[in-house]
């Protein structure tokens, strides 16, 4: 979809449809008021007649009126609060776009960013609009011989802007489009079937991205090299498959400084059968989504490269297939990880932590400012938090707070979970330094405890996205693109608060020196 700004008097705008809001208490938004006036009280008359109903989330399509240039006006009712929550705002947007899509209009002017929303400024509201509209426009038809919706009618969405707002709102449009591109990238990779989206497919994706963006480079470490290097945990998973695994490293240098990078590590199990500890057959197809951590890393790198974010970011994707075969690991096998610590593989289905632990050790060489791993790690996480929030584990409170806050701001929520020492005991092994499972209770926590043993040298957080990365079964089945929004917001926040590149010549400071650098980072709402 194409997005741009439009200034001028609303009644003179020639569009197939103009979207305006009315709250469920019948108070018209400023644009609705202007149109009402130009149409001789036409909208208020319809409201009086009861055409609009009084529930939030309803709409009426009004057709051409004298005094108004547009063909249609879509009046959307939203909740009757002075300020909407982010979710209420998104609900109104979703409702509007679905009504517009079924109308056949292909050029639309939206004014819904006039609604007041908690903690969101005008720019944020435009970004959220683009995210919702892009989500509504998304479909994955790659493998349908007769694809529907290849040419959706809705092609252009314009947002009404005051003349003074143009520069800042154009930046918001660019940010919203960059973010949506990243989210869609993550969705496409997630939805792609396991026979196509293999570890090598992810390798090719990284190479293509390095070609597309000058600030991005990539390096591939093959399974053989990883074996020589001593990444025995990664290899213990990948060796069961005919498809060769890889560690994919993408480096984004958006700032000219030699600043310490923020590292993202993604679980890229392109299909998880469970290995010799084979999974049951029901819904096993959904284990093609076991690379959604990696997909979110590709999506986030796309978003920040599109935004030209001023930051140093390294992405490490561990790509492998978890298969049962004559070469596969068996329960009871003991392997040596890249860190030197040994692991007794008690269940080959707990493979995510095995590939991730070696990537976490590898990350040490970057002397990272922070490391965040993202993984569809445990079914237990879905039991704990359901589908609304990703789980956050961290060895540093500030990092955990930053991620939770980025999730809140971007409407891509995450919730903190404990990493207490008491849980560590569950993964003790009589034969190795640790086992790869911790018994029936607290499965998401013990998986995080396992990872924490490989992340002692830096500030680290782990996002378990098993419940948030895709929608299971049913008509809405598909990748959600989460947590690209959260991660991108987190990196935007990092770029705004990064320390200055080089120390200033030391004049004796009278007041306390500040380490906060000004940045040209895209605008997003301030921390609540
Ligand atoms: N990829 C799965 C986790 C998963 C399962 C996510 C179902 C979403 C839905 C992971 O590799 C796995 O199999 N984990 C096991 C761990 C267990 C063997 C300790 C699980 O959660 O059952
Ligand atoms: Mn598994
Ligand atoms: Zn898995």
JSON list of C-alpha atoms in Angstrom, two decimals, residues 267-473:
[
{"chain": "A", "resi": 267, "resn": "UNK", "atom": "CA", "xyz": [16.41, -19.45, 17.10]},
{"chain": "A", "resi": 268, "resn": "UNK", "atom": "CA", "xyz": [16.14, -20.67, 13.53]},
{"chain": "A", "resi": 269, "resn": "UNK", "atom": "CA", "xyz": [14.95, -24.28, 13.75]},
{"chain": "A", "resi": 270, "resn": "UNK", "atom": "CA", "xyz": [13.37, -24.45, 10.31]},
{"chain": "A", "resi": 271, "resn": "UNK", "atom": "CA", "xyz": [11.45, -27.55, 11.35]},
{"chain": "A", "resi": 272, "resn": "UNK", "atom": "CA", "xyz": [11.26, -29.19, 14.76]},
{"chain": "A", "resi": 273, "resn": "UNK", "atom": "CA", "xyz": [10.16, -32.83, 14.66]},
{"chain": "A", "resi": 274, "resn": "UNK", "atom": "CA", "xyz": [11.49, -33.30, 18.18]},
{"chain": "A", "resi": 275, "resn": "UNK", "atom": "CA", "xyz": [14.30, -35.52, 16.86]},
{"chain": "A", "resi": 276, "resn": "UNK", "atom": "CA", "xyz": [14.54, -39.01, 18.42]},
{"chain": "A", "resi": 277, "resn": "UNK", "atom": "CA", "xyz": [12.24, -37.71, 21.20]},
{"chain": "A", "resi": 278, "resn": "UNK", "atom": "CA", "xyz": [9.73, -37.40, 18.37]},
{"chain": "A", "resi": 279, "resn": "UNK", "atom": "CA", "xyz": [6.76, -35.05, 18.77]},
{"chain": "A", "resi": 280, "resn": "UNK", "atom": "CA", "xyz": [3.19, -36.39, 18.41]},
{"chain": "A", "resi": 281, "resn": "UNK", "atom": "CA", "xyz": [1.66, -35.90, 14.95]},
{"chain": "A", "resi": 282, "resn": "UNK", "atom": "CA", "xyz": [-1.19, -33.50, 15.80]},
{"chain": "A", "resi": 283, "resn": "UNK", "atom": "CA", "xyz": [-0.36, -29.94, 14.73]},
{"chain": "A", "resi": 284, "resn": "UNK", "atom": "CA", "xyz": [3.25, -30.89, 14.07]},
{"chain": "A", "resi": 285, "resn": "UNK", "atom": "CA", "xyz": [3.02, -28.85, 10.86]},
{"chain": "A", "resi": 286, "resn": "UNK", "atom": "CA", "xyz": [3.15, -25.75, 13.08]},
{"chain": "A", "resi": 287, "resn": "UNK", "atom": "CA", "xyz": [6.74, -26.58, 13.97]},
{"chain": "A", "resi": 288, "resn": "UNK", "atom": "CA", "xyz": [7.67, -24.87, 10.70]},
{"chain": "A", "resi": 289, "resn": "UNK", "atom": "CA", "xyz": [7.20, -21.77, 12.89]},
{"chain": "A", "resi": 290, "resn": "UNK", "atom": "CA", "xyz": [10.11, -22.84, 15.08]},
{"chain": "A", "resi": 291, "resn": "UNK", "atom": "CA", "xyz": [12.30, -20.36, 13.22]},
{"chain": "A", "resi": 292, "resn": "UNK", "atom": "CA", "xyz": [10.15, -17.36, 14.17]},
{"chain": "A", "resi": 293, "resn": "UNK", "atom": "CA", "xyz": [12.86, -16.06, 16.51]},
{"chain": "A", "resi": 294, "resn": "UNK", "atom": "CA", "xyz": [15.18, -15.95, 13.50]},
{"chain": "A", "resi": 295, "resn": "UNK", "atom": "CA", "xyz": [12.39, -14.46, 11.37]},
{"chain": "A", "resi": 296, "resn": "UNK", "atom": "CA", "xyz": [11.92, -11.66, 13.90]},
{"chain": "A", "resi": 297, "resn": "UNK", "atom": "CA", "xyz": [15.66, -10.96, 13.74]},
{"chain": "A", "resi": 298, "resn": "UNK", "atom": "CA", "xyz": [15.52, -10.72, 9.92]},
{"chain": "A", "resi": 299, "resn": "UNK", "atom": "CA", "xyz": [12.44, -8.52, 10.23]},
{"chain": "A", "resi": 300, "resn": "UNK", "atom": "CA", "xyz": [14.03, -6.21, 12.78]},
{"chain": "A", "resi": 301, "resn": "UNK", "atom": "CA", "xyz": [17.24, -5.89, 10.74]},
{"chain": "A", "resi": 302, "resn": "UNK", "atom": "CA", "xyz": [15.07, -5.00, 7.73]},
{"chain": "A", "resi": 303, "resn": "UNK", "atom": "CA", "xyz": [13.17, -2.37, 9.72]},
{"chain": "A", "resi": 304, "resn": "UNK", "atom": "CA", "xyz": [16.28, -0.68, 11.16]},
{"chain": "A", "resi": 305, "resn": "UNK", "atom": "CA", "xyz": [18.11, -0.79, 7.82]},
{"chain": "A", "resi": 306, "resn": "UNK", "atom": "CA", "xyz": [15.09, 0.81, 6.13]},
{"chain": "A", "resi": 307, "resn": "UNK", "atom": "CA", "xyz": [14.97, 3.46, 8.85]},
{"chain": "A", "resi": 308, "resn": "UNK", "atom": "CA", "xyz": [18.74, 3.99, 8.61]},
{"chain": "A", "resi": 309, "resn": "UNK", "atom": "CA", "xyz": [18.83, 3.81, 12.38]},
{"chain": "A", "resi": 310, "resn": "UNK", "atom": "CA", "xyz": [22.00, 5.24, 13.84]},
{"chain": "A", "resi": 311, "resn": "UNK", "atom": "CA", "xyz": [23.17, 2.21, 15.83]},
{"chain": "A", "resi": 312, "resn": "UNK", "atom": "CA", "xyz": [25.56, -0.75, 15.72]},
{"chain": "A", "resi": 313, "resn": "UNK", "atom": "CA", "xyz": [23.62, -4.03, 15.70]},
{"chain": "A", "resi": 314, "resn": "UNK", "atom": "CA", "xyz": [24.82, -7.61, 15.22]},
{"chain": "A", "resi": 315, "resn": "UNK", "atom": "CA", "xyz": [22.36, -10.39, 14.43]},
{"chain": "A", "resi": 316, "resn": "UNK", "atom": "CA", "xyz": [23.23, -14.05, 15.00]},
{"chain": "A", "resi": 317, "resn": "UNK", "atom": "CA", "xyz": [20.80, -16.59, 13.59]},
{"chain": "A", "resi": 318, "resn": "UNK", "atom": "CA", "xyz": [21.31, -20.25, 14.39]},
{"chain": "A", "resi": 319, "resn": "UNK", "atom": "CA", "xyz": [19.70, -22.17, 11.55]},
{"chain": "A", "resi": 320, "resn": "UNK", "atom": "CA", "xyz": [19.18, -25.93, 11.69]},
{"chain": "A", "resi": 321, "resn": "UNK", "atom": "CA", "xyz": [16.56, -28.64, 11.27]},
{"chain": "A", "resi": 322, "resn": "UNK", "atom": "CA", "xyz": [15.71, -30.97, 14.17]},
{"chain": "A", "resi": 323, "resn": "UNK", "atom": "CA", "xyz": [15.22, -34.41, 12.61]},
{"chain": "A", "resi": 324, "resn": "UNK", "atom": "CA", "xyz": [15.32, -38.04, 13.73]},
{"chain": "A", "resi": 325, "resn": "UNK", "atom": "CA", "xyz": [17.82, -40.10, 11.73]},
{"chain": "A", "resi": 326, "resn": "UNK", "atom": "CA", "xyz": [20.64, -42.60, 12.10]},
{"chain": "A", "resi": 327, "resn": "UNK", "atom": "CA", "xyz": [22.93, -39.64, 12.69]},
{"chain": "A", "resi": 328, "resn": "UNK", "atom": "CA", "xyz": [20.74, -37.88, 15.23]},
{"chain": "A", "resi": 329, "resn": "UNK", "atom": "CA", "xyz": [21.57, -37.38, 18.90]},
{"chain": "A", "resi": 330, "resn": "UNK", "atom": "CA", "xyz": [19.99, -39.81, 21.36]},
{"chain": "A", "resi": 331, "resn": "UNK", "atom": "CA", "xyz": [18.67, -39.21, 24.88]},
{"chain": "A", "resi": 332, "resn": "UNK", "atom": "CA", "xyz": [21.56, -39.65, 27.28]},
{"chain": "A", "resi": 333, "resn": "UNK", "atom": "CA", "xyz": [24.21, -38.39, 24.83]},
{"chain": "A", "resi": 334, "resn": "UNK", "atom": "CA", "xyz": [26.65, -35.92, 26.33]},
{"chain": "A", "resi": 335, "resn": "UNK", "atom": "CA", "xyz": [28.05, -33.06, 24.24]},
{"chain": "A", "resi": 336, "resn": "UNK", "atom": "CA", "xyz": [30.58, -30.29, 24.81]},
{"chain": "A", "resi": 337, "resn": "UNK", "atom": "CA", "xyz": [29.35, -26.77, 24.08]},
{"chain": "A", "resi": 338, "resn": "UNK", "atom": "CA", "xyz": [31.42, -23.92, 22.61]},
{"chain": "A", "resi": 339, "resn": "UNK", "atom": "CA", "xyz": [31.77, -22.55, 26.15]},
{"chain": "A", "resi": 340, "resn": "UNK", "atom": "CA", "xyz": [33.43, -25.77, 27.30]},
{"chain": "A", "resi": 341, "resn": "UNK", "atom": "CA", "xyz": [30.51, -26.71, 29.55]},
{"chain": "A", "resi": 342, "resn": "UNK", "atom": "CA", "xyz": [29.06, -30.17, 28.95]},
{"chain": "A", "resi": 343, "resn": "UNK", "atom": "CA", "xyz": [25.38, -31.03, 28.49]},
{"chain": "A", "resi": 344, "resn": "UNK", "atom": "CA", "xyz": [23.51, -34.31, 28.88]},
{"chain": "A", "resi": 345, "resn": "UNK", "atom": "CA", "xyz": [20.82, -34.36, 26.20]},
{"chain": "A", "resi": 346, "resn": "UNK", "atom": "CA", "xyz": [17.91, -35.89, 28.09]},
{"chain": "A", "resi": 347, "resn": "UNK", "atom": "CA", "xyz": [15.34, -34.91, 25.48]},
{"chain": "A", "resi": 348, "resn": "UNK", "atom": "CA", "xyz": [16.24, -34.18, 21.87]},
{"chain": "A", "resi": 349, "resn": "UNK", "atom": "CA", "xyz": [13.09, -32.05, 21.61]},
{"chain": "A", "resi": 350, "resn": "UNK", "atom": "CA", "xyz": [14.70, -29.45, 23.88]},
{"chain": "A", "resi": 351, "resn": "UNK", "atom": "CA", "xyz": [16.88, -28.49, 20.92]},
{"chain": "A", "resi": 352, "resn": "UNK", "atom": "CA", "xyz": [16.35, -24.72, 20.90]},
{"chain": "A", "resi": 353, "resn": "UNK", "atom": "CA", "xyz": [18.52, -24.13, 23.95]},
{"chain": "A", "resi": 354, "resn": "UNK", "atom": "CA", "xyz": [21.22, -26.35, 22.44]},
{"chain": "A", "resi": 355, "resn": "UNK", "atom": "CA", "xyz": [21.60, -24.28, 19.28]},
{"chain": "A", "resi": 356, "resn": "UNK", "atom": "CA", "xyz": [21.21, -21.00, 21.18]},
{"chain": "A", "resi": 357, "resn": "UNK", "atom": "CA", "xyz": [23.81, -21.70, 23.88]},
{"chain": "A", "resi": 358, "resn": "UNK", "atom": "CA", "xyz": [26.62, -21.86, 21.33]},
{"chain": "A", "resi": 359, "resn": "UNK", "atom": "CA", "xyz": [25.40, -18.65, 19.67]},
{"chain": "A", "resi": 360, "resn": "UNK", "atom": "CA", "xyz": [25.39, -16.94, 23.09]},
{"chain": "A", "resi": 361, "resn": "UNK", "atom": "CA", "xyz": [29.00, -17.99, 23.62]},
{"chain": "A", "resi": 362, "resn": "UNK", "atom": "CA", "xyz": [29.90, -16.81, 20.12]},
{"chain": "A", "resi": 363, "resn": "UNK", "atom": "CA", "xyz": [28.33, -13.42, 20.93]},
{"chain": "A", "resi": 364, "resn": "UNK", "atom": "CA", "xyz": [30.99, -12.79, 23.61]},
{"chain": "A", "resi": 365, "resn": "UNK", "atom": "CA", "xyz": [33.54, -11.88, 20.95]},
{"chain": "A", "resi": 366, "resn": "UNK", "atom": "CA", "xyz": [31.58, -8.74, 20.06]},
{"chain": "A", "resi": 367, "resn": "UNK", "atom": "CA", "xyz": [31.90, -7.35, 23.61]},
{"chain": "A", "resi": 368, "resn": "UNK", "atom": "CA", "xyz": [28.24, -6.48, 23.28]},
{"chain": "A", "resi": 369, "resn": "UNK", "atom": "CA", "xyz": [26.37, -3.61, 24.91]},
{"chain": "A", "resi": 370, "resn": "UNK", "atom": "CA", "xyz": [23.48, -6.05, 25.24]},
{"chain": "A", "resi": 371, "resn": "UNK", "atom": "CA", "xyz": [22.41, -9.44, 23.92]},
{"chain": "A", "resi": 372, "resn": "UNK", "atom": "CA", "xyz": [18.77, -10.34, 23.37]},
{"chain": "A", "resi": 373, "resn": "UNK", "atom": "CA", "xyz": [17.85, -13.81, 22.18]},
{"chain": "A", "resi": 374, "resn": "UNK", "atom": "CA", "xyz": [14.47, -14.53, 20.68]},
{"chain": "A", "resi": 375, "resn": "UNK", "atom": "CA", "xyz": [13.09, -18.07, 20.53]},
{"chain": "A", "resi": 376, "resn": "UNK", "atom": "CA", "xyz": [9.97, -20.18, 20.23]},
{"chain": "A", "resi": 377, "resn": "UNK", "atom": "CA", "xyz": [11.50, -22.06, 23.10]},
{"chain": "A", "resi": 378, "resn": "UNK", "atom": "CA", "xyz": [8.86, -23.82, 25.19]},
{"chain": "A", "resi": 379, "resn": "UNK", "atom": "CA", "xyz": [5.28, -25.01, 25.10]},
{"chain": "A", "resi": 380, "resn": "UNK", "atom": "CA", "xyz": [5.31, -24.20, 28.83]},
{"chain": "A", "resi": 381, "resn": "UNK", "atom": "CA", "xyz": [5.54, -20.50, 28.00]},
{"chain": "A", "resi": 382, "resn": "UNK", "atom": "CA", "xyz": [2.19, -20.72, 26.20]},
{"chain": "A", "resi": 383, "resn": "UNK", "atom": "CA", "xyz": [0.70, -22.33, 29.32]},
{"chain": "A", "resi": 384, "resn": "UNK", "atom": "CA", "xyz": [2.11, -19.54, 31.49]},
{"chain": "A", "resi": 385, "resn": "UNK", "atom": "CA", "xyz": [1.29, -16.42, 29.45]},
{"chain": "A", "resi": 386, "resn": "UNK", "atom": "CA", "xyz": [-1.00, -17.54, 26.65]},
{"chain": "A", "resi": 387, "resn": "UNK", "atom": "CA", "xyz": [-0.79, -15.64, 23.40]},
{"chain": "A", "resi": 388, "resn": "UNK", "atom": "CA", "xyz": [-0.86, -12.03, 24.57]},
{"chain": "A", "resi": 389, "resn": "UNK", "atom": "CA", "xyz": [2.65, -11.57, 25.87]},
{"chain": "A", "resi": 390, "resn": "UNK", "atom": "CA", "xyz": [6.14, -12.83, 25.13]},
{"chain": "A", "resi": 391, "resn": "UNK", "atom": "CA", "xyz": [8.10, -13.86, 28.24]},
{"chain": "A", "resi": 392, "resn": "UNK", "atom": "CA", "xyz": [11.15, -11.79, 29.22]},
{"chain": "A", "resi": 393, "resn": "UNK", "atom": "CA", "xyz": [14.03, -13.22, 31.23]},
{"chain": "A", "resi": 394, "resn": "UNK", "atom": "CA", "xyz": [17.13, -11.21, 31.98]},
{"chain": "A", "resi": 395, "resn": "UNK", "atom": "CA", "xyz": [20.27, -11.06, 34.09]},
{"chain": "A", "resi": 396, "resn": "UNK", "atom": "CA", "xyz": [19.94, -7.26, 34.26]},
{"chain": "A", "resi": 397, "resn": "UNK", "atom": "CA", "xyz": [16.95, -5.33, 35.54]},
{"chain": "A", "resi": 398, "resn": "UNK", "atom": "CA", "xyz": [17.42, -2.24, 33.34]},
{"chain": "A", "resi": 399, "resn": "UNK", "atom": "CA", "xyz": [17.52, -4.33, 30.17]},
{"chain": "A", "resi": 400, "resn": "UNK", "atom": "CA", "xyz": [14.40, -6.22, 31.23]},
{"chain": "A", "resi": 401, "resn": "UNK", "atom": "CA", "xyz": [12.62, -2.93, 31.98]},
{"chain": "A", "resi": 402, "resn": "UNK", "atom": "CA", "xyz": [13.63, -1.51, 28.60]},
{"chain": "A", "resi": 403, "resn": "UNK", "atom": "CA", "xyz": [12.22, -4.50, 26.75]},
{"chain": "A", "resi": 404, "resn": "UNK", "atom": "CA", "xyz": [8.97, -4.53, 28.70]},
{"chain": "A", "resi": 405, "resn": "UNK", "atom": "CA", "xyz": [8.58, -0.80, 28.10]},
{"chain": "A", "resi": 406, "resn": "UNK", "atom": "CA", "xyz": [9.37, -1.12, 24.36]},
{"chain": "A", "resi": 407, "resn": "UNK", "atom": "CA", "xyz": [6.70, -3.84, 24.20]},
{"chain": "A", "resi": 408, "resn": "UNK", "atom": "CA", "xyz": [4.16, -1.62, 25.93]},
{"chain": "A", "resi": 409, "resn": "UNK", "atom": "CA", "xyz": [4.93, 1.35, 23.69]},
{"chain": "A", "resi": 410, "resn": "UNK", "atom": "CA", "xyz": [4.70, -0.63, 20.49]},
{"chain": "A", "resi": 411, "resn": "UNK", "atom": "CA", "xyz": [1.64, -2.67, 21.44]},
{"chain": "A", "resi": 412, "resn": "UNK", "atom": "CA", "xyz": [3.75, -5.85, 21.23]},
{"chain": "A", "resi": 413, "resn": "UNK", "atom": "CA", "xyz": [3.71, -6.84, 24.84]},
{"chain": "A", "resi": 414, "resn": "UNK", "atom": "CA", "xyz": [6.22, -8.79, 26.89]},
{"chain": "A", "resi": 415, "resn": "UNK", "atom": "CA", "xyz": [6.12, -9.71, 30.58]},
{"chain": "A", "resi": 416, "resn": "UNK", "atom": "CA", "xyz": [8.98, -10.37, 33.04]},
{"chain": "A", "resi": 417, "resn": "UNK", "atom": "CA", "xyz": [9.51, -13.82, 34.49]},
{"chain": "A", "resi": 418, "resn": "UNK", "atom": "CA", "xyz": [11.81, -14.94, 37.37]},
{"chain": "A", "resi": 419, "resn": "UNK", "atom": "CA", "xyz": [15.28, -16.42, 36.93]},
{"chain": "A", "resi": 420, "resn": "UNK", "atom": "CA", "xyz": [15.88, -17.29, 40.58]},
{"chain": "A", "resi": 421, "resn": "UNK", "atom": "CA", "xyz": [18.76, -19.55, 41.55]},
{"chain": "A", "resi": 422, "resn": "UNK", "atom": "CA", "xyz": [16.36, -22.04, 43.09]},
{"chain": "A", "resi": 423, "resn": "UNK", "atom": "CA", "xyz": [15.19, -23.01, 39.60]},
{"chain": "A", "resi": 424, "resn": "UNK", "atom": "CA", "xyz": [18.75, -23.69, 38.45]},
{"chain": "A", "resi": 425, "resn": "UNK", "atom": "CA", "xyz": [18.86, -26.89, 40.50]},
{"chain": "A", "resi": 426, "resn": "UNK", "atom": "CA", "xyz": [16.27, -28.47, 38.23]},
{"chain": "A", "resi": 427, "resn": "UNK", "atom": "CA", "xyz": [18.78, -28.76, 35.39]},
{"chain": "A", "resi": 428, "resn": "UNK", "atom": "CA", "xyz": [21.57, -30.42, 37.37]},
{"chain": "A", "resi": 429, "resn": "UNK", "atom": "CA", "xyz": [22.83, -33.68, 35.87]},
{"chain": "A", "resi": 430, "resn": "UNK", "atom": "CA", "xyz": [24.68, -36.54, 37.58]},
{"chain": "A", "resi": 431, "resn": "UNK", "atom": "CA", "xyz": [26.80, -37.12, 34.46]},
{"chain": "A", "resi": 432, "resn": "UNK", "atom": "CA", "xyz": [27.45, -33.71, 32.86]},
{"chain": "A", "resi": 433, "resn": "UNK", "atom": "CA", "xyz": [27.63, -30.04, 33.87]},
{"chain": "A", "resi": 434, "resn": "UNK", "atom": "CA", "xyz": [23.91, -29.80, 33.21]},
{"chain": "A", "resi": 435, "resn": "UNK", "atom": "CA", "xyz": [20.98, -31.55, 31.57]},
{"chain": "A", "resi": 436, "resn": "UNK", "atom": "CA", "xyz": [19.00, -29.97, 28.76]},
{"chain": "A", "resi": 437, "resn": "UNK", "atom": "CA", "xyz": [15.63, -30.31, 30.53]},
{"chain": "A", "resi": 438, "resn": "UNK", "atom": "CA", "xyz": [14.45, -29.46, 34.03]},
{"chain": "A", "resi": 439, "resn": "UNK", "atom": "CA", "xyz": [11.45, -31.68, 34.69]},
{"chain": "A", "resi": 440, "resn": "UNK", "atom": "CA", "xyz": [7.74, -30.98, 34.41]},
{"chain": "A", "resi": 441, "resn": "UNK", "atom": "CA", "xyz": [7.41, -27.79, 36.41]},
{"chain": "A", "resi": 442, "resn": "UNK", "atom": "CA", "xyz": [8.38, -24.26, 35.30]},
{"chain": "A", "resi": 443, "resn": "UNK", "atom": "CA", "xyz": [9.46, -25.40, 31.83]},
{"chain": "A", "resi": 444, "resn": "UNK", "atom": "CA", "xyz": [9.87, -21.93, 30.35]},
{"chain": "A", "resi": 445, "resn": "UNK", "atom": "CA", "xyz": [11.90, -20.80, 33.38]},
{"chain": "A", "resi": 446, "resn": "UNK", "atom": "CA", "xyz": [14.26, -23.78, 33.43]},
{"chain": "A", "resi": 447, "resn": "UNK", "atom": "CA", "xyz": [14.89, -23.33, 29.69]},
{"chain": "A", "resi": 448, "resn": "UNK", "atom": "CA", "xyz": [15.88, -19.71, 30.44]},
{"chain": "A", "resi": 449, "resn": "UNK", "atom": "CA", "xyz": [18.06, -20.91, 33.34]},
{"chain": "A", "resi": 450, "resn": "UNK", "atom": "CA", "xyz": [19.90, -23.15, 30.89]},
{"chain": "A", "resi": 451, "resn": "UNK", "atom": "CA", "xyz": [20.58, -20.19, 28.56]},
{"chain": "A", "resi": 452, "resn": "UNK", "atom": "CA", "xyz": [21.63, -17.94, 31.44]},
{"chain": "A", "resi": 453, "resn": "UNK", "atom": "CA", "xyz": [24.62, -20.22, 32.09]},
{"chain": "A", "resi": 454, "resn": "UNK", "atom": "CA", "xyz": [26.01, -19.17, 28.70]},
{"chain": "A", "resi": 455, "resn": "UNK", "atom": "CA", "xyz": [25.32, -15.46, 29.04]},
{"chain": "A", "resi": 456, "resn": "UNK", "atom": "CA", "xyz": [27.26, -14.53, 32.16]},
{"chain": "A", "resi": 457, "resn": "UNK", "atom": "CA", "xyz": [29.70, -12.16, 30.47]},
{"chain": "A", "resi": 458, "resn": "UNK", "atom": "CA", "xyz": [27.26, -9.49, 29.32]},
{"chain": "A", "resi": 459, "resn": "UNK", "atom": "CA", "xyz": [23.84, -7.97, 29.85]},
{"chain": "A", "resi": 460, "resn": "UNK", "atom": "CA", "xyz": [21.47, -10.52, 28.42]},
{"chain": "A", "resi": 461, "resn": "UNK", "atom": "CA", "xyz": [17.76, -11.04, 27.95]},
{"chain": "A", "resi": 462, "resn": "UNK", "atom": "CA", "xyz": [15.78, -13.91, 26.51]},
{"chain": "A", "resi": 463, "resn": "UNK", "atom": "CA", "xyz": [12.36, -13.57, 24.90]},
{"chain": "A", "resi": 464, "resn": "UNK", "atom": "CA", "xyz": [10.31, -16.77, 24.79]},
{"chain": "A", "resi": 465, "resn": "UNK", "atom": "CA", "xyz": [7.89, -16.09, 21.93]},
{"chain": "A", "resi": 466, "resn": "UNK", "atom": "CA", "xyz": [6.28, -19.56, 21.74]},
{"chain": "A", "resi": 467, "resn": "UNK", "atom": "CA", "xyz": [2.84, -18.03, 22.41]},
{"chain": "A", "resi": 468, "resn": "UNK", "atom": "CA", "xyz": [3.13, -14.79, 20.47]},
{"chain": "A", "resi": 469, "resn": "UNK", "atom": "CA", "xyz": [4.93, -15.63, 17.21]},
{"chain": "A", "resi": 470, "resn": "UNK", "atom": "CA", "xyz": [2.06, -17.27, 15.36]},
{"chain": "A", "resi": 471, "resn": "UNK", "atom": "CA", "xyz": [-1.68, -17.90, 15.54]},
{"chain": "A", "resi": 472, "resn": "UNK", "atom": "CA", "xyz": [-2.41, -21.61, 15.83]},
{"chain": "A", "resi": 473, "resn": "UNK", "atom": "CA", "xyz": [-4.97, -23.54, 13.76]}
]
